[in-house]
Coordinates of C-alpha atoms and ligand atoms in Angstrom, one line a residue:
X1 CA 146.2 186.3 66.9
X2 CA 146.7 183.3 64.6
X3 CA 147.0 183.1 60.9
X4 CA 147.1 180.3 58.4
X5 CA 150.8 179.4 58.2
X6 CA 150.9 179.7 54.4
X7 CA 149.7 183.3 54.4
X8 CA 151.8 186.5 54.9
X9 CA 148.7 188.7 55.1
X10 CA 145.1 188.1 56.0
X11 CA 142.5 190.9 55.7
X12 CA 139.3 190.4 57.6
X13 CA 136.1 192.6 57.4
X14 CA 138.1 195.7 56.4
X15 CA 135.9 198.8 56.5
X16 CA 137.2 202.3 55.5
X17 CA 135.0 205.4 55.6
X18 CA 135.8 209.0 54.9
X19 CA 134.1 211.9 56.7
X20 CA 133.4 214.6 54.2
X21 CA 131.4 217.9 54.5
X22 CA 128.7 216.3 52.3
X23 CA 128.4 213.1 54.5
X24 CA 130.3 209.8 54.9
X25 CA 131.9 208.0 51.9
X26 CA 131.7 204.2 52.5
X27 CA 134.7 203.3 50.4
X28 CA 135.4 199.8 51.7
X29 CA 132.6 197.8 53.2
X30 CA 133.8 194.6 54.8
X31 CA 136.5 193.2 52.6
X32 CA 138.3 189.9 53.4
X33 CA 141.1 188.2 51.5
X34 CA 144.3 186.3 52.0
X35 CA 147.8 186.8 50.5
X36 CA 149.7 183.6 50.5
X37 CA 153.5 183.9 51.0
X38 CA 155.3 184.1 47.7
X39 CA 152.1 184.2 45.6
X40 CA 150.3 186.9 43.7
X41 CA 146.7 188.0 44.0
X42 CA 144.7 190.5 42.0
X43 CA 142.0 193.0 43.1
X44 CA 140.0 194.1 40.1
X45 CA 137.1 196.5 39.7
X46 CA 136.0 199.8 38.1
X47 CA 137.3 203.2 39.4
X48 CA 135.8 204.0 42.7
X49 CA 135.1 200.4 43.8
X50 CA 137.5 200.8 46.8
X51 CA 140.3 198.6 45.4
X52 CA 143.0 201.3 45.9
X53 CA 141.8 202.5 49.3
X54 CA 141.7 198.9 50.6
X55 CA 145.3 198.4 49.6
X56 CA 146.5 201.8 50.9
X57 CA 144.9 200.7 54.2
X58 CA 147.4 197.9 54.5
X59 CA 150.2 200.4 55.0
X60 CA 147.9 202.8 56.9
X61 CA 148.4 205.3 54.2
X62 CA 145.0 207.0 54.5
X63 CA 144.1 210.6 54.9
X64 CA 143.2 212.0 58.4
X65 CA 139.5 212.0 57.6
X66 CA 139.5 208.2 57.2
X67 CA 138.4 205.7 59.8
X68 CA 139.3 202.1 59.6
X69 CA 138.0 198.9 61.3
X70 CA 138.6 195.2 60.8
X71 CA 141.8 193.2 60.9
X72 CA 144.9 193.3 58.8
X73 CA 147.0 190.5 60.1
X74 CA 150.6 190.5 58.9
X75 CA 153.3 187.9 59.6
X76 CA 156.6 189.7 60.5
X77 CA 160.0 188.4 59.6
X78 CA 160.4 186.9 63.0
X79 CA 157.2 185.0 62.6
X80 CA 155.1 187.1 65.0
X81 CA 151.7 188.2 63.8
X82 CA 150.8 191.8 64.1
X83 CA 147.4 193.5 63.4
X84 CA 148.2 196.5 61.3
X85 CA 144.6 197.8 61.7
X86 CA 145.4 198.3 65.4
X87 CA 148.5 200.4 64.9
X88 CA 148.6 204.2 65.0
X89 CA 149.3 205.6 61.5
X90 CA 152.4 207.3 62.7
X91 CA 153.6 204.6 65.1
X92 CA 157.2 203.2 65.0
X93 CA 155.7 199.7 64.2
X94 CA 153.9 200.8 61.0
X95 CA 156.8 202.9 59.9
X96 CA 159.0 199.8 60.1
X97 CA 156.6 198.0 57.8
X98 CA 155.4 200.7 55.5
X99 CA 157.5 200.9 52.3
X100 CA 159.9 198.4 53.7
X101 CA 158.2 195.0 54.3
X102 CA 155.2 196.2 52.3
X103 CA 156.4 198.3 49.3
X104 CA 154.2 200.0 46.7
X105 CA 154.6 200.8 43.1
X106 CA 152.1 203.4 41.7
X107 CA 150.6 204.2 38.3
X108 CA 152.5 207.5 38.2
X109 CA 156.2 207.1 39.1
X110 CA 156.6 210.8 39.9
X111 CA 154.4 210.2 43.0
X112 CA 157.4 208.2 44.5
X113 CA 160.3 209.8 42.7
X114 CA 161.6 213.2 43.7
X115 CA 162.1 215.5 40.7
X116 CA 165.1 217.3 42.4
X117 CA 167.2 214.3 43.4
X118 CA 169.2 212.0 41.1
X119 CA 168.0 208.4 40.7
X120 CA 171.2 207.4 42.5
X121 CA 170.5 209.5 45.6
X122 CA 166.9 208.3 45.8
X123 CA 167.6 204.6 45.6
X124 CA 170.8 204.8 47.6
X125 CA 169.0 206.5 50.4
X126 CA 166.8 203.4 51.0
X127 CA 169.8 201.1 50.9
X128 CA 171.8 203.3 53.4
X129 CA 168.7 203.7 55.7
X130 CA 167.2 200.3 55.6
X131 CA 170.1 198.0 54.9
X132 CA 173.0 199.9 56.6
X133 CA 175.1 200.2 53.5
X134 CA 177.9 202.7 53.0
X135 CA 177.5 205.3 50.3
X136 CA 179.8 203.4 47.9
X137 CA 178.1 200.1 48.5
X138 CA 174.7 201.7 48.0
X139 CA 175.8 203.3 44.7
X140 CA 177.1 199.9 43.4
X141 CA 173.9 198.2 44.5
X142 CA 171.8 200.9 42.9
X143 CA 173.6 200.3 39.6
X144 CA 172.9 196.6 40.0
X145 CA 169.3 197.2 40.6
X146 CA 168.9 199.5 37.6
X147 CA 170.5 196.8 35.5
X148 CA 168.2 194.2 37.0
X149 CA 165.1 196.3 36.0
X150 CA 166.5 196.8 32.4
X151 CA 167.8 200.3 32.5
X152 CA 170.5 200.6 29.7
X153 CA 173.9 202.2 30.5
X154 CA 173.0 202.0 34.2
X155 CA 176.5 203.2 35.3
X156 CA 175.9 206.5 33.5
X157 CA 172.2 207.0 33.9
X158 CA 172.3 206.4 37.7
X159 CA 173.4 210.1 38.0
X160 CA 170.4 211.4 36.0
X161 CA 167.2 213.0 37.3
X162 CA 163.8 211.4 36.8
X163 CA 162.9 214.0 34.1
X164 CA 165.7 212.7 31.9
X165 CA 164.1 209.2 32.0
X166 CA 161.3 208.1 29.6
X167 CA 157.9 207.0 31.2
X168 CA 158.8 203.3 30.9
X169 CA 162.3 203.9 32.5
X170 CA 160.8 205.9 35.3
X171 CA 158.5 203.0 36.0
X172 CA 161.5 200.7 36.1
X173 CA 163.4 203.0 38.4
X174 CA 160.4 203.1 40.8
X175 CA 160.4 199.3 40.8
X176 CA 164.2 199.3 41.5
X177 CA 163.5 201.7 44.4
X178 CA 160.8 199.4 45.8
X179 CA 163.3 196.4 45.6
X180 CA 166.0 198.4 47.4
X181 CA 163.9 198.1 50.5
X182 CA 164.0 194.3 50.3
X183 CA 160.2 194.0 50.6
X184 CA 158.2 190.9 51.3
X185 CA 154.9 192.2 49.9
X186 CA 154.7 194.3 46.8
X187 CA 151.5 196.3 46.1
X188 CA 151.3 197.3 42.5
X189 CA 148.6 199.8 41.9
X190 CA 147.7 200.1 38.2
X191 CA 151.4 199.8 37.5
X192 CA 151.2 200.1 33.7
X193 CA 148.0 202.2 33.1
X194 CA 150.0 205.3 32.1
X195 CA 152.2 203.3 29.6
X196 CA 151.6 202.4 26.0
X197 CA 150.8 198.8 25.1
X198 CA 154.3 197.6 24.3
X199 CA 155.8 199.1 27.4
X200 CA 152.9 197.7 29.5
X201 CA 153.8 194.2 28.4
X202 CA 157.5 194.7 29.2
X203 CA 156.9 196.2 32.6
X204 CA 154.4 193.5 33.5
X205 CA 156.7 190.7 32.6
X206 CA 159.5 192.5 34.5
X207 CA 157.3 192.6 37.7
X208 CA 156.4 188.9 37.2
X209 CA 160.1 187.9 36.8
X210 CA 161.1 189.9 39.9
X211 CA 158.2 188.5 41.9
X212 CA 159.4 185.0 41.1
X213 CA 163.1 185.8 41.6
X214 CA 162.6 187.5 45.0
X215 CA 159.8 185.2 46.1
X216 CA 157.6 188.3 46.7
X217 CA 154.0 188.2 47.7
X218 CA 152.2 190.5 45.3
X219 CA 148.8 192.4 45.3
X220 CA 148.1 193.7 41.8
X221 CA 145.4 196.3 41.7
X222 CA 143.8 197.0 38.4
X223 CA 140.7 197.8 36.4
X224 CA 142.1 195.8 33.5
X225 CA 141.0 192.2 33.5
X226 CA 143.5 191.5 30.7
X227 CA 146.4 192.4 33.0
X228 CA 145.4 190.1 35.9
X229 CA 144.7 187.2 33.6
X230 CA 148.4 186.5 33.1
X231 CA 149.8 187.9 36.3
X232 CA 148.1 186.4 39.4
X233 CA 147.0 183.1 40.7
X234 CA 143.9 184.3 42.6
X235 CA 141.6 187.1 41.7
X236 CA 139.1 189.2 43.8
X237 CA 136.4 191.1 41.9
X238 CA 135.3 194.2 43.8
X239 CA 132.2 196.2 43.4
X240 CA 131.1 199.2 45.5
X241 CA 133.5 198.5 48.3
X242 CA 132.9 194.7 48.5
X243 CA 134.4 191.6 47.0
X244 CA 131.7 189.9 45.1
X245 CA 133.6 187.0 43.7
X246 CA 137.0 185.5 44.3
X247 CA 138.8 182.4 43.2
X248 CA 141.6 180.9 41.0
X249 CA 142.1 183.3 38.1
X250 CA 141.6 180.8 35.3
X251 CA 138.4 179.5 36.9
X252 CA 136.9 182.9 37.4
X253 CA 137.7 183.9 33.9
X254 CA 136.5 180.7 32.3
X255 CA 133.4 180.3 34.4
X256 CA 132.5 183.6 36.0
X257 CA 129.6 183.1 38.3
X258 CA 128.6 186.5 39.8
X259 CA 126.5 188.6 37.4
X260 CA 128.9 191.5 37.8
X261 CA 132.0 189.4 36.9
X262 CA 130.0 188.1 33.9
X263 CA 129.2 191.7 32.8
X264 CA 132.8 192.8 33.2
X265 CA 134.1 189.9 31.1
X266 CA 131.5 190.5 28.4
X267 CA 132.5 194.2 28.2
X268 CA 136.0 193.4 27.0
X269 CA 136.3 193.9 23.2
X270 CA 137.4 190.6 21.5
X271 CA 140.0 190.4 18.8
X272 CA 138.0 187.6 17.2
X273 CA 134.8 189.8 17.1
X274 CA 133.2 190.7 13.8
X275 CA 133.7 194.2 12.3
X276 CA 131.0 196.5 13.6
X277 CA 130.1 194.1 16.4
X278 CA 129.0 196.1 19.5
X279 CA 130.8 195.5 22.8
X280 CA 128.3 194.7 25.6
X281 CA 128.3 197.1 28.5
X282 CA 126.8 196.8 32.0
X283 CA 123.7 198.9 32.0
X284 CA 123.2 201.6 34.6
X285 CA 125.9 203.2 36.8
X286 CA 127.6 202.5 40.1
X287 CA 125.4 203.8 43.1
X288 CA 126.8 206.6 45.2
X289 CA 129.3 205.6 48.0
X290 CA 127.6 208.3 50.1
X291 CA 124.4 206.4 50.2
X292 CA 124.8 202.6 50.0
X293 CA 121.8 200.6 48.8
X294 CA 120.2 198.0 51.0
X295 CA 121.0 194.4 50.1
X296 CA 123.2 193.4 47.2
X297 CA 125.3 196.4 46.0
X298 CA 124.8 195.2 42.3
X299 CA 121.0 194.9 42.5
X300 CA 120.3 198.1 40.6
X301 CA 122.2 196.8 37.5
X302 CA 121.7 193.1 37.8
X303 CA 119.7 191.3 35.0
X304 CA 118.9 188.4 37.5
X305 CA 117.7 190.6 40.4
X306 CA 115.1 189.0 42.7
X307 CA 113.0 190.5 45.5
X308 CA 115.3 189.5 48.2
X309 CA 118.3 191.1 46.5
X310 CA 117.3 194.7 47.5
X311 CA 116.5 193.6 51.1
X312 CA 119.3 191.3 52.2
X313 CA 123.0 191.3 51.7
X314 CA 124.0 188.0 50.1
X315 CA 126.3 185.9 52.2
X316 CA 129.4 184.3 50.6
X317 CA 128.8 180.9 49.1
X318 CA 131.6 178.5 48.3
X319 CA 131.0 177.1 44.8
X320 CA 134.3 175.3 44.2
X321 CA 137.7 174.9 45.9
X322 CA 138.7 178.4 46.9
X323 CA 136.0 179.9 44.6
X324 CA 133.5 182.1 46.4
X325 CA 130.6 184.2 45.2
X326 CA 128.4 186.6 47.0
X327 CA 125.0 186.3 45.3
X328 CA 121.5 185.2 46.3
X329 CA 121.2 183.0 43.2
X330 CA 123.7 180.6 44.7
X331 CA 122.2 180.8 48.2
X332 CA 118.9 179.5 46.7
X333 CA 120.8 176.8 44.8
X334 CA 122.7 175.8 47.9
X335 CA 119.5 175.5 49.9
X336 CA 117.8 173.5 47.1
X337 CA 120.8 171.1 47.0
X338 CA 120.8 170.7 50.8
X339 CA 117.0 170.0 50.7
X340 CA 117.5 167.4 47.9
X341 CA 120.3 165.7 49.8
X342 CA 118.3 165.6 53.1
Ligands
SF4_401 FE1 122.0 189.9 41.1 FE2 120.7 189.4 43.3 FE3 123.0 188.1 42.8 FE4 123.0 190.7 43.5 S1 122.4 189.0 44.8 S2 124.1 189.8 41.9 S3 121.1 191.4 42.5 S4 121.1 188.0 41.6

C-alpha cells in the first residue's frame, strides 16, 4: 500500500451502510479525500449527509449493524501504512490508533467525560495509560493541559467534576483530554454547536492555536459554513453520502461551482442584507438514504438539472488546482473544450 508522502490519511471510495428492519441505509456512498500531515480539512453538509458517519468510520467507531468498504490508509508513527478499513473493529491494531493517534472531540462533551470521575482522574488516566506517567507526573501534566486550554485556577479546578464546569469549560476539558493522548489527527465533530456565539469563537480559536502548536492534522466536521471558512485550508462539501465539491476553502467560497454549494452559500443570512430581505433556501428536501436516486444525488433539487442527471452519476471533474466538482454541467464543458482544442 502506498500513499502520497505528504498525507497522513487517505480515504478512498468509502462506503458505509446500516442494515435496519426497514431496509438498508446508504449513509456514505463512495467518499474519497486526503488529510495532509499538519493541515486541516473540513467536511461540510446538512444533517444526515453522512459527514459524521464517514469520520467515525476512520476510528472504526460504527455500530454492529454497519458494514464498511473502501480504503482508509493511515501513516503510522513508524512510517508504515495501514488500511484501517481492513482492521477488525475490536482488534489490537485499531485500539492502538483509536482515541490515541486519531482523537475525537464531540459536540456534547459529556459523551466523552464521565460524570462520576473528577477531571483530574479522567485526564490523568490517559497520561498514565498511553504515556506511562506516574500518578504525580500525570496530575502535574493535567494541570498544565488545563492551563493550556484556558481553564482558570487549574490547580484547584482539576479536582472538580464535569457538572461543576460550565459548557465552555467542559468543551475545553474535553480538548485537554484529547491532547493528553498526544494525537496526530484530531477529528472535531461540530465542536462548538452547543455553545453560544462568543464561546464558539473562543473555542474555535483555541482549537486552531493548538492545531498549529502541536502540528496536528485536523478534520473539522460541521454544518456551518461560517465555521469552516476561517478554520481549514481545504473543504469537502457532502450531499447524500457523497462529496460533490472539494477544493481550497477560499476558492470554493468565492467561486462555488456545484449547484448545491452555491445553494448552501446563498442560504447564509448576510449581515449586509437589507431589513426584511428574504434568505434564499434550497427548494425541496434531501431524498431518503433508504432509497437512493439514480444519477446525481442532487438532481431532484437542482435548478440546472438535465436529462442525463437522473440517469448517470456525474464523474469528478477537475476545474482548478485541487478543485474538483461532481456535476454533469462540467463534464459537458470539459468535452466541449476538448473538442475545441482537437
Ligand atoms: Fe445539477 Fe445535474 Fe449537476 Fe447534479 S449533475 S448538480 S442535477 S446539473
